[in-house]
PDB file of C-alpha atoms in Angstrom:
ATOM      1  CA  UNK A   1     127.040  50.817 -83.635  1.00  0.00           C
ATOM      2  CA  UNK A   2     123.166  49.973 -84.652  1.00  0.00           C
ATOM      3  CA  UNK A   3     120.944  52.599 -83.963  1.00  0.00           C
ATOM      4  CA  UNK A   4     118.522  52.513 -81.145  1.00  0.00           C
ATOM      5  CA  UNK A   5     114.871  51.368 -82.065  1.00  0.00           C
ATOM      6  CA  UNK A   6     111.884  53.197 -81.776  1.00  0.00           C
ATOM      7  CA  UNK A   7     110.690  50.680 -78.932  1.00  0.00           C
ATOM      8  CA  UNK A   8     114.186  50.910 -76.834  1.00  0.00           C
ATOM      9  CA  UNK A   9     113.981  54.898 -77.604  1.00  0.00           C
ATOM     10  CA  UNK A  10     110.367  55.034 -76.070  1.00  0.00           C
ATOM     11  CA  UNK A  11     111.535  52.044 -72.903  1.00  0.00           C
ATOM     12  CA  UNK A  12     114.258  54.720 -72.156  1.00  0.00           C
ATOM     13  CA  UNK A  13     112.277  58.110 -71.994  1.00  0.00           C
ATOM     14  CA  UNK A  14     109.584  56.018 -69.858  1.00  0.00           C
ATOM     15  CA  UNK A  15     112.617  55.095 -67.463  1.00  0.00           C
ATOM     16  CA  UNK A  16     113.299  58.700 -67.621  1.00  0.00           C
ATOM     17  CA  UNK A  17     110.010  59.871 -66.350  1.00  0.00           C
ATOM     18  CA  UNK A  18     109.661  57.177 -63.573  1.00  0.00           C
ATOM     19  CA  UNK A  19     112.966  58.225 -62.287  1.00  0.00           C
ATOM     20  CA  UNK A  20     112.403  61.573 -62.427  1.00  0.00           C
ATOM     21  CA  UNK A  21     108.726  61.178 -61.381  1.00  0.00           C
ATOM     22  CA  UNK A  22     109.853  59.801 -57.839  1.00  0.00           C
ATOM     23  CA  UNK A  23     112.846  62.050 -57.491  1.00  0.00           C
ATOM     24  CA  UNK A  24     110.397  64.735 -57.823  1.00  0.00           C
ATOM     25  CA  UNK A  25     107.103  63.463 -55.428  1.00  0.00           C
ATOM     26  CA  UNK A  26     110.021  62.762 -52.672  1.00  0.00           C
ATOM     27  CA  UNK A  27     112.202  66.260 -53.375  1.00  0.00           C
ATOM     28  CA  UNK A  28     110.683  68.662 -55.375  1.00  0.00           C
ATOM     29  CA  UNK A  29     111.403  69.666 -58.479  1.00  0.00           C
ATOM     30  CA  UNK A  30     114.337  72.518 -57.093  1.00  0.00           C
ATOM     31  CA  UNK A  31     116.299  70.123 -55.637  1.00  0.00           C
ATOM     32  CA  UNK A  32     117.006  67.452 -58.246  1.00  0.00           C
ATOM     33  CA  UNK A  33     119.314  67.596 -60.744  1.00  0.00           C
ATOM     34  CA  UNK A  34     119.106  66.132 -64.062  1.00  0.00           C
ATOM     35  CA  UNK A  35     121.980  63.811 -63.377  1.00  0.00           C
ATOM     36  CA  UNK A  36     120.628  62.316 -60.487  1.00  0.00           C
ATOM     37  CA  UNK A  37     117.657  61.524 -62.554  1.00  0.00           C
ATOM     38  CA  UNK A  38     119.667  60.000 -64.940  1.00  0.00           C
ATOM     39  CA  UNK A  39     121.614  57.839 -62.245  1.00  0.00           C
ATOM     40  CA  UNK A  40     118.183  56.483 -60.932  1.00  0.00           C
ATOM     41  CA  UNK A  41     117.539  55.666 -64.723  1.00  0.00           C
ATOM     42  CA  UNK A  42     120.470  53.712 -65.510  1.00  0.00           C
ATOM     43  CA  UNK A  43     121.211  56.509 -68.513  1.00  0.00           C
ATOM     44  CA  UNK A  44     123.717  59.112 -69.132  1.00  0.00           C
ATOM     45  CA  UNK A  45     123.006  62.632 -68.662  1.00  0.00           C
ATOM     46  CA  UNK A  46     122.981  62.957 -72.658  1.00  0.00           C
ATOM     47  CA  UNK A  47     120.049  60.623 -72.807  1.00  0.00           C
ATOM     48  CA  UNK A  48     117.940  62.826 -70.964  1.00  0.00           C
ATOM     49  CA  UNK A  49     118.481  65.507 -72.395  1.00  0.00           C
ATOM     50  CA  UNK A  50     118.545  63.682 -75.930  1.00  0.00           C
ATOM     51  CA  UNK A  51     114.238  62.944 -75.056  1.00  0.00           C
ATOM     52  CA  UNK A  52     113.584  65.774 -73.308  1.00  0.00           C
ATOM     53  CA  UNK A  53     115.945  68.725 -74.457  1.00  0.00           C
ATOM     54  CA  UNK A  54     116.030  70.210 -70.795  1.00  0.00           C
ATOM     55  CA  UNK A  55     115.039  70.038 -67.149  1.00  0.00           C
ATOM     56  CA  UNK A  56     111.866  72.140 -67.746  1.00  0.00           C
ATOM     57  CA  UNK A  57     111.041  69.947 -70.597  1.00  0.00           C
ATOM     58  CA  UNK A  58     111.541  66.626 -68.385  1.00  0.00           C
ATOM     59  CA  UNK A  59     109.525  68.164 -65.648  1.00  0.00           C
ATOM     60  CA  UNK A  60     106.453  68.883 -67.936  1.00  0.00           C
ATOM     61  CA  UNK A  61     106.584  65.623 -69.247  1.00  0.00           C
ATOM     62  CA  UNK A  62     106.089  64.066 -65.395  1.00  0.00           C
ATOM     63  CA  UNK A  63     103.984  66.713 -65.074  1.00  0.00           C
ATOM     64  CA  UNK A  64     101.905  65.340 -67.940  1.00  0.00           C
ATOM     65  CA  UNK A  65     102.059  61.865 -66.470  1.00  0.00           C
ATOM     66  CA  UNK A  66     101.154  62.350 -63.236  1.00  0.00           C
ATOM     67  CA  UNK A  67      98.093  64.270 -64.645  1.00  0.00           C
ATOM     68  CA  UNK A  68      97.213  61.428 -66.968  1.00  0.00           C
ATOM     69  CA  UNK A  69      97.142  58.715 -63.694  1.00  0.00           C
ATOM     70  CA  UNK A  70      94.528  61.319 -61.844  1.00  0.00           C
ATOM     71  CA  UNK A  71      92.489  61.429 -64.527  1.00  0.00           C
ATOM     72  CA  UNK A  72      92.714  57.768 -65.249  1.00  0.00           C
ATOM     73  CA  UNK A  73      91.823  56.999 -61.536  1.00  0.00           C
ATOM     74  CA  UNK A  74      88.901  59.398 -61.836  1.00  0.00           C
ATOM     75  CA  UNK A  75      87.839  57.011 -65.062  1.00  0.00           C
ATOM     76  CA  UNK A  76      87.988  53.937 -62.817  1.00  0.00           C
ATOM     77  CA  UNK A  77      86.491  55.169 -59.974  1.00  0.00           C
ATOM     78  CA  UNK A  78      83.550  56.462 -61.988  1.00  0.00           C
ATOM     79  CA  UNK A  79      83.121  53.542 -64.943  1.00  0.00           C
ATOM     80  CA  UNK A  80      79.508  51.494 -64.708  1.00  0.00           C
ATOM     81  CA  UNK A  81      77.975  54.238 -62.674  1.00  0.00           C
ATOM     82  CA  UNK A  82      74.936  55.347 -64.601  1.00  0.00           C
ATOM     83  CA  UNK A  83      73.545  57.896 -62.427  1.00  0.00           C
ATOM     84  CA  UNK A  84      75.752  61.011 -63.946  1.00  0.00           C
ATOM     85  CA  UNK A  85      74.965  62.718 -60.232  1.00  0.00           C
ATOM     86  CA  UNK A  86      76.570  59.919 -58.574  1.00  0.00           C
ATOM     87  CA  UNK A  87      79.552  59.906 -61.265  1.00  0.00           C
ATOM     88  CA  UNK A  88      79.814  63.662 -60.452  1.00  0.00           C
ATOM     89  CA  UNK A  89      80.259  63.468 -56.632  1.00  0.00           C
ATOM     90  CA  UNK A  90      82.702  59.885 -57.010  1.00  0.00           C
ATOM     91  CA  UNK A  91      85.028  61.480 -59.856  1.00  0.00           C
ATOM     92  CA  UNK A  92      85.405  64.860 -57.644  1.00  0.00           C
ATOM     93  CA  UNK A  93      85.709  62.814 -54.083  1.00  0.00           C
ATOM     94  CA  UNK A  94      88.744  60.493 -56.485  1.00  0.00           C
ATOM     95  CA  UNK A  95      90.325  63.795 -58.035  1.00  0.00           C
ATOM     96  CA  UNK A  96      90.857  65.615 -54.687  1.00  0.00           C
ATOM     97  CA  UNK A  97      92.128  62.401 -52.878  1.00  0.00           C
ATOM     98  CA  UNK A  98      94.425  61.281 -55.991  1.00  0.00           C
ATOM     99  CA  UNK A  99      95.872  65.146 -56.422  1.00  0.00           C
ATOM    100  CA  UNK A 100      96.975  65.634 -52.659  1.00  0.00           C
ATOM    101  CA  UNK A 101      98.551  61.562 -52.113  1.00  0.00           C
ATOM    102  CA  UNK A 102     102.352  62.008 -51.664  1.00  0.00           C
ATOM    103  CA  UNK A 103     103.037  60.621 -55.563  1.00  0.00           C
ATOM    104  CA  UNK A 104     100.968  63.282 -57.177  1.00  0.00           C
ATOM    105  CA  UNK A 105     101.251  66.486 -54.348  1.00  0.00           C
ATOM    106  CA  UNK A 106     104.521  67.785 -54.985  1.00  0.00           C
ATOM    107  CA  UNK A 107     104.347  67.536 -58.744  1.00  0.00           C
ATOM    108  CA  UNK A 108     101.020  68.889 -59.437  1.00  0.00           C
ATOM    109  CA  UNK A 109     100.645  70.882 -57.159  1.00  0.00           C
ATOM    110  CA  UNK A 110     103.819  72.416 -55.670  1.00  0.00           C
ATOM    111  CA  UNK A 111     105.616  72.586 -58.582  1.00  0.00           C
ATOM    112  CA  UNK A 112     103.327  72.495 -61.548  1.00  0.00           C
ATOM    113  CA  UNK A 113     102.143  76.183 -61.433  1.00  0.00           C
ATOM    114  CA  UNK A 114     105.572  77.703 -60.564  1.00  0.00           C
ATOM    115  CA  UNK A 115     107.399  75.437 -63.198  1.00  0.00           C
ATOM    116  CA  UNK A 116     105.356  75.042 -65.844  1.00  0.00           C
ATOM    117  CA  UNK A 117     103.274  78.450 -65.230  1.00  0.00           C
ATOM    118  CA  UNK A 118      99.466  78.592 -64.851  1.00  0.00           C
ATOM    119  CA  UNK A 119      98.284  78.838 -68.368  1.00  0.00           C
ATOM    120  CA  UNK A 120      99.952  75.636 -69.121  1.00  0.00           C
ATOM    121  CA  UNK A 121      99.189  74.190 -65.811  1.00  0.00           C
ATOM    122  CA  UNK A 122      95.587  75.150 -66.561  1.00  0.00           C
ATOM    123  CA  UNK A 123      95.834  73.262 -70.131  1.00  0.00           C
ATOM    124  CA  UNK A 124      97.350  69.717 -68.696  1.00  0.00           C
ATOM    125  CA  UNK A 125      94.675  70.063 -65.894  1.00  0.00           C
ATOM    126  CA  UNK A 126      91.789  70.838 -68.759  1.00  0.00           C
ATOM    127  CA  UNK A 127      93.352  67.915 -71.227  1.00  0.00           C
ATOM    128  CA  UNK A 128      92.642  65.468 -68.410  1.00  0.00           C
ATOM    129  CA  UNK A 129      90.484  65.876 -65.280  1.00  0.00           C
ATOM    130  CA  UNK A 130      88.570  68.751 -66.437  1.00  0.00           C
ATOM    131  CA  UNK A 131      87.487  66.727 -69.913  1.00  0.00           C
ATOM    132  CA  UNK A 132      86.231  64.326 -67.623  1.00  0.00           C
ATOM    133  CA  UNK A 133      84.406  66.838 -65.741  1.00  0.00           C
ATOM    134  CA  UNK A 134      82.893  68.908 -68.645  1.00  0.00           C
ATOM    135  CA  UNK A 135      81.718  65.337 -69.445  1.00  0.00           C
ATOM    136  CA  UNK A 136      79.630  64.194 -67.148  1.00  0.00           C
ATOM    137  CA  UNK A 137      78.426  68.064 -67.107  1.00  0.00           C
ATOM    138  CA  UNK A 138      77.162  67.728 -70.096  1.00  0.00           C
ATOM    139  CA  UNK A 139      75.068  64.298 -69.160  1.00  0.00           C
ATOM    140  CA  UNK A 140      73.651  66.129 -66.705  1.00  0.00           C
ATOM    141  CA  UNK A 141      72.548  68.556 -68.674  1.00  0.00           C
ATOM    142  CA  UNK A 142      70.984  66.451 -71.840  1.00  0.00           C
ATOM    143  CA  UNK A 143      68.831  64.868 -68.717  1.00  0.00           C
ATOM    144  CA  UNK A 144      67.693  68.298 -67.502  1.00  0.00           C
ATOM    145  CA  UNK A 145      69.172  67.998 -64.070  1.00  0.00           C
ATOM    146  CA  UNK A 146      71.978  70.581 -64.739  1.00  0.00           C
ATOM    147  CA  UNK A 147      71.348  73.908 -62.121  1.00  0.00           C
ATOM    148  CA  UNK A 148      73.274  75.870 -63.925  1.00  0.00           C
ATOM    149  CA  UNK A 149      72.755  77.407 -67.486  1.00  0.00           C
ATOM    150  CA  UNK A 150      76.498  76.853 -68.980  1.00  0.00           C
ATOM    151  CA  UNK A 151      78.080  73.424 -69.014  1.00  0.00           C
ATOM    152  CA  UNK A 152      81.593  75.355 -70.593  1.00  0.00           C
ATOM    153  CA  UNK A 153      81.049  77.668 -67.369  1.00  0.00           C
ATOM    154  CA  UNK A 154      79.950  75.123 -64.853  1.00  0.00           C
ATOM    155  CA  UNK A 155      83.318  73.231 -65.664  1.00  0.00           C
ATOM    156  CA  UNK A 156      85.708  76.006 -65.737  1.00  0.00           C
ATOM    157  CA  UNK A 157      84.162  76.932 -62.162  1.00  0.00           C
ATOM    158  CA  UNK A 158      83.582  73.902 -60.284  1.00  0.00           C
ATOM    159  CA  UNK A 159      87.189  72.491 -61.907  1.00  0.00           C
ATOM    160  CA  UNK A 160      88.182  76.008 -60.249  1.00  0.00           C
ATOM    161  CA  UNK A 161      87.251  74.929 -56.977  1.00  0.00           C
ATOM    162  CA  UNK A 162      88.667  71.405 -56.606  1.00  0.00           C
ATOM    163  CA  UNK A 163      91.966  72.702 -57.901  1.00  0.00           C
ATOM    164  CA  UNK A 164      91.488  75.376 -54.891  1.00  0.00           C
ATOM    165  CA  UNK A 165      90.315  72.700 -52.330  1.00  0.00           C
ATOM    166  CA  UNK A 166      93.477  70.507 -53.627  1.00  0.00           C
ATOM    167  CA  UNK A 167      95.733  73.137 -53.118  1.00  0.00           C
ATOM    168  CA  UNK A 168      94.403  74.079 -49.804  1.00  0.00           C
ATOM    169  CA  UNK A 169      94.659  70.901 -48.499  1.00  0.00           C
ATOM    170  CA  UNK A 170      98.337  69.941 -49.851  1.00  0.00           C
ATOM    171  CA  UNK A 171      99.199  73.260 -47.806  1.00  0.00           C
ATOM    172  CA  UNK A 172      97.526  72.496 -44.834  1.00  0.00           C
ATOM    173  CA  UNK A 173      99.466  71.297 -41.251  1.00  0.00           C
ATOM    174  CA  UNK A 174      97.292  68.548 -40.938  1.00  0.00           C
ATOM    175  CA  UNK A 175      96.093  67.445 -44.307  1.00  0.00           C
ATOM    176  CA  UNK A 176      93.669  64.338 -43.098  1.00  0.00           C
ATOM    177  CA  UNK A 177      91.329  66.936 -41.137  1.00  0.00           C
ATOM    178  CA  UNK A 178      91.592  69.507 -44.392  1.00  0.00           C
ATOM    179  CA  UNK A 179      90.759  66.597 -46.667  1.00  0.00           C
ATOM    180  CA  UNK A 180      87.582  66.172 -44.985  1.00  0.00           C
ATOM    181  CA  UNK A 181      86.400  69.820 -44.283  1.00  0.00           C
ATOM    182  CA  UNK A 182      87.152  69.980 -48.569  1.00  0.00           C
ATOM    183  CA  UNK A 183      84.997  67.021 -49.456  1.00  0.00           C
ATOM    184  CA  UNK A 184      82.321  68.261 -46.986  1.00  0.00           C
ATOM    185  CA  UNK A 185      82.412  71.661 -48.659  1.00  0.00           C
ATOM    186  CA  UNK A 186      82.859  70.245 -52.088  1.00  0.00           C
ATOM    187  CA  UNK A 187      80.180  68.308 -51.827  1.00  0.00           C
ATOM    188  CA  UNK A 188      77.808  71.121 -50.654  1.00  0.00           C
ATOM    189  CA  UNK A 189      78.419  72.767 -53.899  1.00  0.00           C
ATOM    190  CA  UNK A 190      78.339  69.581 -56.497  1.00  0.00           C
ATOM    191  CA  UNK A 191      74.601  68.695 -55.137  1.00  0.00           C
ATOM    192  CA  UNK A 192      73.378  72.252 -55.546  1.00  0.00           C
ATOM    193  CA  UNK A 193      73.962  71.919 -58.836  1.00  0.00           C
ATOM    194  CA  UNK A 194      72.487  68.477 -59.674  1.00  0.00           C
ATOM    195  CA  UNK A 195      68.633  67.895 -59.759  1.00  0.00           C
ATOM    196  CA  UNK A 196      67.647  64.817 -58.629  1.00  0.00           C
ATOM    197  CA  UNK A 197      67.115  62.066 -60.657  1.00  0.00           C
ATOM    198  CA  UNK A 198      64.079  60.426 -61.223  1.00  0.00           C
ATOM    199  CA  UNK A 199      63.150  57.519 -59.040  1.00  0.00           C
ATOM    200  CA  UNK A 200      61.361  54.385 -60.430  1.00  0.00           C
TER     201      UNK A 200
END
C-alpha cells in the first residue's frame, strides 16, 4: 500500500481539528470522545491518535486554532488603521466579542484553562492576541502617548483584564447585557492609558 503524502497527512489532521473543533464549541471538551471525533472526520480512531498522540494533545491543537482565528480577526479588524489609539480600542472591542461567540467560548475559555492548565493557556493566549497587543503598545509608546512606563507590563496587565472581562462575560446569565457593561469598562481603562494624538 503507498504511503500517505505529506499533503494528504496534513488534509487529514486539518479534518481532525475541524471535527473536533465543533464537537467541542457545541459539547465541551468532557463529553466527546475521540471516536466520535473521528466519525465526524471520516477517519479511524488510529488516525487521530496517529497526528495527535492523545485526547489532550488533540484538544490543544483546537485549542491552538481557535486562538490563531481570534487573533487573526483582531488583525483584520485593526489593518489600515493608523491611529495606534484607535487600533488599541478596535483590536480589544474584536478580541472580547470573537473570545465569548459560541465557536470560540467553550474552547477557550471553558475548557482551555482546566485542560490545558493556565501556564500553557497563558502561552497560546501570549503567542497570539497578546503579541498583537504588546504591539500596538509599543507604537504607542515610540509616539509618546503611552500612560504607562512599561510596555512588557502594560500588556501583561491590560491582556489580564480582557481575558477577565471574557471570562466574566462567557459566565454570565445574560451574556449580551455583560458584553456591554465589559466594553464600557474596558474601554474606561484602554483611554486612560492613551494620550491623545495630535490633531492637524
Amino acid at each position: 500500500m503507498p504511503r500517505r503524502t505529506r499533503a494528504e497527512s496534513e488534509a487529514t489532521a486539518a479534518a481532525v481539528v475541524r471535527s473536533a473543533r465543533d464537537l467541542y464549541a457545541g459539547r465541551g471538551f468532557a463529553d466527546v470522545s475521540v471516536e466520535e471525533v473521528a466519525a465526524a472526520a471520516g477517519v479511524t480512531r488510529g488516525a487521530v491518535y496517529h497526528h495527535f498522540a492523545s485526547s489532550r494533545g488533540l484538544f490543544a491543537a483546537v485549542h491552538a486554532e481557535v486562538q490563531r482565528a481570534v487573533a487573526e480577526a483582531v488583525d483584520a479588524a485593526t489593518r489600515g488603521i493608523e491611529d495606534p489609539g484607535e487600533s488599541l480600542e478596535v483590536g480589544a472591542r474584536t478580541f472580547l466579542e470573537a473570545s465569548v461567540a459560541d465557536d470560540a467560548r467553550q474552547v477557550v475559555l471553558v475548557d482551555g484553562p482546566a485542560v490545558l492548565g493556565w501556564s500553557q493557556w497563558r502561552a497560546g493566549d501570549a503567542e497570539h492576541s497578546g503579541r498583537l497587543l504588546e504591539d500596538v503598545l509599543a507604537e504607542l509608546d515610540d509616539a509618546g502617548r503611552l500612560t504607562l512606563p512599561s510596555v512588557a507590563a502594560a500588556a501583561a496587565l491590560l491582556s489580564g483584564a480582557m481575558n477577565e472581562a471574557a471570562l466574566w462575560v462567557s459566565g454570565s446569565a445574560d451574556r449580551e447585557r455583560a458584553a456591554g457593561e465589559a466594553w464600557e469598562t474596558l474601554q474606561v481603562l484602554l483611554r486612560a492609558v492613551v494620550r491623545p494624538g495630535r490633531t492637524g
